[in-house]
GROMACS .gro file of C-alpha atoms in nm:
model
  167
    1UNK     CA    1   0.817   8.032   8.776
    2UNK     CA    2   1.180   7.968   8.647
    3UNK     CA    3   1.452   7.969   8.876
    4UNK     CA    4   1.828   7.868   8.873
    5UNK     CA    5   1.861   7.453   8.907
    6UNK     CA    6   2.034   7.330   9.224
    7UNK     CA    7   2.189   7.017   9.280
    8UNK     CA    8   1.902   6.849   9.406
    9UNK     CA    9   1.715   6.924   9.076
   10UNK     CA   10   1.971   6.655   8.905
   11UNK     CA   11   1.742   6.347   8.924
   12UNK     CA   12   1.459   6.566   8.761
   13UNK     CA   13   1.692   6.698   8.555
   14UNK     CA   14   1.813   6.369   8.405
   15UNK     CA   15   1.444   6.290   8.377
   16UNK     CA   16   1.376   6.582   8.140
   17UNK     CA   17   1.726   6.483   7.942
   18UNK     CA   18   1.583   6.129   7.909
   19UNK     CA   19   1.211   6.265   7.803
   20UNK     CA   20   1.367   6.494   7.544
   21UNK     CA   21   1.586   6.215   7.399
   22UNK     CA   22   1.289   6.003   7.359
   23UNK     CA   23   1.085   6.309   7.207
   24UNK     CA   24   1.398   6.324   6.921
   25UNK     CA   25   1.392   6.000   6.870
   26UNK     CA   26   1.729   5.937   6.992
   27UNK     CA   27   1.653   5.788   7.372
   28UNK     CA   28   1.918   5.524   7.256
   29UNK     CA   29   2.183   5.795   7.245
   30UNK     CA   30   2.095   5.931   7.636
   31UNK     CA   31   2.321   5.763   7.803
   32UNK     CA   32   2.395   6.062   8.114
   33UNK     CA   33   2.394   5.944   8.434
   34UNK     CA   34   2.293   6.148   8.780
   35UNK     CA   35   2.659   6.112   8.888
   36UNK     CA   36   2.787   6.279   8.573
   37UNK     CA   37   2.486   6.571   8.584
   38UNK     CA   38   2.606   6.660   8.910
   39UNK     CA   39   2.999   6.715   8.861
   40UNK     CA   40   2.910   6.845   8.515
   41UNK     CA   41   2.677   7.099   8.651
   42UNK     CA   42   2.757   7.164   9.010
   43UNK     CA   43   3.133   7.020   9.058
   44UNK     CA   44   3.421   7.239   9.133
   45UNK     CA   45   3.430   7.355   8.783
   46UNK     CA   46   3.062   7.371   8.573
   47UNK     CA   47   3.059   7.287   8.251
   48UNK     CA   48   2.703   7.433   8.214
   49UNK     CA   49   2.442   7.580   8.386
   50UNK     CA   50   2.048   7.478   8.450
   51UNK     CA   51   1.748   7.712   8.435
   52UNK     CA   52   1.401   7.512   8.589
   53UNK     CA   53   1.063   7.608   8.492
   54UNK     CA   54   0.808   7.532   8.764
   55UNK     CA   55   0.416   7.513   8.716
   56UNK     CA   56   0.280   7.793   8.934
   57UNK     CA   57  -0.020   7.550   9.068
   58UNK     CA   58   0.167   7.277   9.208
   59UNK     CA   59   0.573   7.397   9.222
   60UNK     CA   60   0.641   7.054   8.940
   61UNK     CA   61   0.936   7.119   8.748
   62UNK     CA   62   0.778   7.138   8.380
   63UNK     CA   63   1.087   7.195   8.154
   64UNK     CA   64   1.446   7.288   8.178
   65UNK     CA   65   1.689   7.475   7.962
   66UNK     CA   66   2.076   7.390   8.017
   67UNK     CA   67   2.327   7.664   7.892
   68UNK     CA   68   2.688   7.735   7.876
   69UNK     CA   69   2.894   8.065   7.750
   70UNK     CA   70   3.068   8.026   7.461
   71UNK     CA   71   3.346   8.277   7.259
   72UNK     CA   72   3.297   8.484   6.915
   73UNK     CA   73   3.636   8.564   6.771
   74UNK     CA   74   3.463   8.812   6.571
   75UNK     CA   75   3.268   9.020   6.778
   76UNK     CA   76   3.525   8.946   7.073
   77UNK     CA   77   3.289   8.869   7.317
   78UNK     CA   78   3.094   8.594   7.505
   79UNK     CA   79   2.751   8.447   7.408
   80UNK     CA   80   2.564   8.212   7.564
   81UNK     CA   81   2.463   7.823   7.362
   82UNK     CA   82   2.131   7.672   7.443
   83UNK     CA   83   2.260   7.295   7.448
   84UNK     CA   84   1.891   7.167   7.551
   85UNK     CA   85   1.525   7.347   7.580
   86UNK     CA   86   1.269   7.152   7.722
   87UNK     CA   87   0.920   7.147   7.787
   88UNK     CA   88   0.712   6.892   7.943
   89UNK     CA   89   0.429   6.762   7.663
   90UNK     CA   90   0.118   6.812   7.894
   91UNK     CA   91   0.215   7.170   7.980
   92UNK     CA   92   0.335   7.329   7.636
   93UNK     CA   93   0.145   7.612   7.520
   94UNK     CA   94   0.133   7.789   7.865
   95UNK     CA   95   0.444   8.021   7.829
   96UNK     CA   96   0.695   7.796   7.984
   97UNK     CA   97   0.931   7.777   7.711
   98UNK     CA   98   0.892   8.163   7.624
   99UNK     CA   99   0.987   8.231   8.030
  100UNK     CA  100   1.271   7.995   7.981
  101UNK     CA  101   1.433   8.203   7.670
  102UNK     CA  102   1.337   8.489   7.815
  103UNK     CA  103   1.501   8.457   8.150
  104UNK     CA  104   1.811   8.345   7.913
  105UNK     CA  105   1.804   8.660   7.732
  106UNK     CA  106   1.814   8.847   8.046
  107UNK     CA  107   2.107   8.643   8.121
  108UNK     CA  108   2.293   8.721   7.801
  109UNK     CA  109   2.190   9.102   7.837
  110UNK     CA  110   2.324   9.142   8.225
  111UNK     CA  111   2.624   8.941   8.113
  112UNK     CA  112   2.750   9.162   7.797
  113UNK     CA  113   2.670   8.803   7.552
  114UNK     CA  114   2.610   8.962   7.199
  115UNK     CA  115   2.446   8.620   7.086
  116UNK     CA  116   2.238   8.371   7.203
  117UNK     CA  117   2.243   8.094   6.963
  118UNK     CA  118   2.101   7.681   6.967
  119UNK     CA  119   2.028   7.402   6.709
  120UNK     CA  120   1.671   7.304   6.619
  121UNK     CA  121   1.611   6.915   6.448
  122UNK     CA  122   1.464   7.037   6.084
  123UNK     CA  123   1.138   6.807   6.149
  124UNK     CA  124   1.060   7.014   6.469
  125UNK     CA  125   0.771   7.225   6.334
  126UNK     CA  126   0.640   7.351   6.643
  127UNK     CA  127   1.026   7.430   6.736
  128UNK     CA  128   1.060   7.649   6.478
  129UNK     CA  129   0.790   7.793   6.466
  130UNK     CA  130   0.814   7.900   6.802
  131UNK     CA  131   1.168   8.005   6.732
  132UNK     CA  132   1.041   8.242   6.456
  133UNK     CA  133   0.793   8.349   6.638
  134UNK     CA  134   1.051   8.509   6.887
  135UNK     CA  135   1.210   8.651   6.592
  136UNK     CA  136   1.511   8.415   6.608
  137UNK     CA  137   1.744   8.416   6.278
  138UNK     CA  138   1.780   8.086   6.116
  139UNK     CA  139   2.173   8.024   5.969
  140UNK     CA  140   2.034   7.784   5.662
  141UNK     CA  141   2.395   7.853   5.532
  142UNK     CA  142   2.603   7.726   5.815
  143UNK     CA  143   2.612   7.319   5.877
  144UNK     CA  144   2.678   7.177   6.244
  145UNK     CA  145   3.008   6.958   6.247
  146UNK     CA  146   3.045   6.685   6.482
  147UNK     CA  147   3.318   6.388   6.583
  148UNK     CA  148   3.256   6.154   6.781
  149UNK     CA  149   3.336   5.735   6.838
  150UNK     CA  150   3.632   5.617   6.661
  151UNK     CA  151   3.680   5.903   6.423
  152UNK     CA  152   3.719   6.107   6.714
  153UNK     CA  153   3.983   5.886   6.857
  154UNK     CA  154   4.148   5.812   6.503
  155UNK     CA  155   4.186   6.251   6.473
  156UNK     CA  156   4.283   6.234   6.815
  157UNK     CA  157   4.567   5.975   6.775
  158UNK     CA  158   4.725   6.223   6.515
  159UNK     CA  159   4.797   6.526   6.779
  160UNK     CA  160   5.138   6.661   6.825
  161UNK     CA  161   5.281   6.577   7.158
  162UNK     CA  162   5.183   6.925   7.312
  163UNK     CA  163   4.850   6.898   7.187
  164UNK     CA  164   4.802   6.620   7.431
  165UNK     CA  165   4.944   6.842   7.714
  166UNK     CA  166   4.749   7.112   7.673
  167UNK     CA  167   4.444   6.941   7.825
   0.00000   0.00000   0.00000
């Protein structure tokens, strides 16, 4: 079963965050806290929303995917970004992750999004070849960008006046 996440789901929620971290070898960098889940997600303005998938036998949560809309200046329209997918271990390979897309795609088709797009690690086989599977398009010539730390601040420290107002 998927269903929309509510704000008791957070503490399971930031259990999935914490088991995908330590599944990309990054549980160092997953530093969220409950607090943080539940402003981000259900606080008077989301930043993202929370799909749950349930095992059918005993109502577990068993993965999560966490979403938000995003803008295309070209196609002047919304899509939707996958930020995490995530399937508990012991249950991959029964259609969890498929239902997840899926009831994303639905989403992006009832809401007008022209894309749905996410990031896969290059190691994660299975990943992509699940993604292919699905008949996702892989954009080998575009290169994700990221600041963060100090040479976010350092950039930051540069901005004219109204820059800083605009926030």
């Amino acid at each position: 079963m998927i269903r929309t996440a509510t704000v008791h789901d957070v503490p399971e929620i930031l259990a999935m965050i914490h088991e995908l971290a330590a599944y990309e070898k990054a549980a160092e960098q997953s530093r969220a806290t409950e607090e943080q889940l539940r402003e981000a997600l259900f606080g008077a303005h989301p930043a993202a929303s929370v799909l749950i998938a349930e095992d059918d036998a005993d109502g577990r949560a068993v993965g999560f995917a966490l979403w938000f809309s995003r803008f295309s200046t070209w196609t002047g329209t919304r899509g939707m970004y996958l930020e995490d997918l995530f399937v508990r271990p012991h249950t991959r390979g029964a259609g969890h992750g498929k239902a997840l897309l899926a009831a994303l795609a639905a989403i992006c088709r009832e809401n007008g999004f022209e894309r749905f797009e996410w990031v896969v690690l290059d190691w994660n086989e299975p990943a992509i070849g699940f993604y292919r599977s699905l008949g996702a398009e892989f954009l080998d010539d575009w290169t994700v960008c990221r600041l963060s730390g100090a040479p976010l601040a350092d950039l930051a420290a540069h901005a004219p006046a109204v820059a800083r107002r605009a926030a």
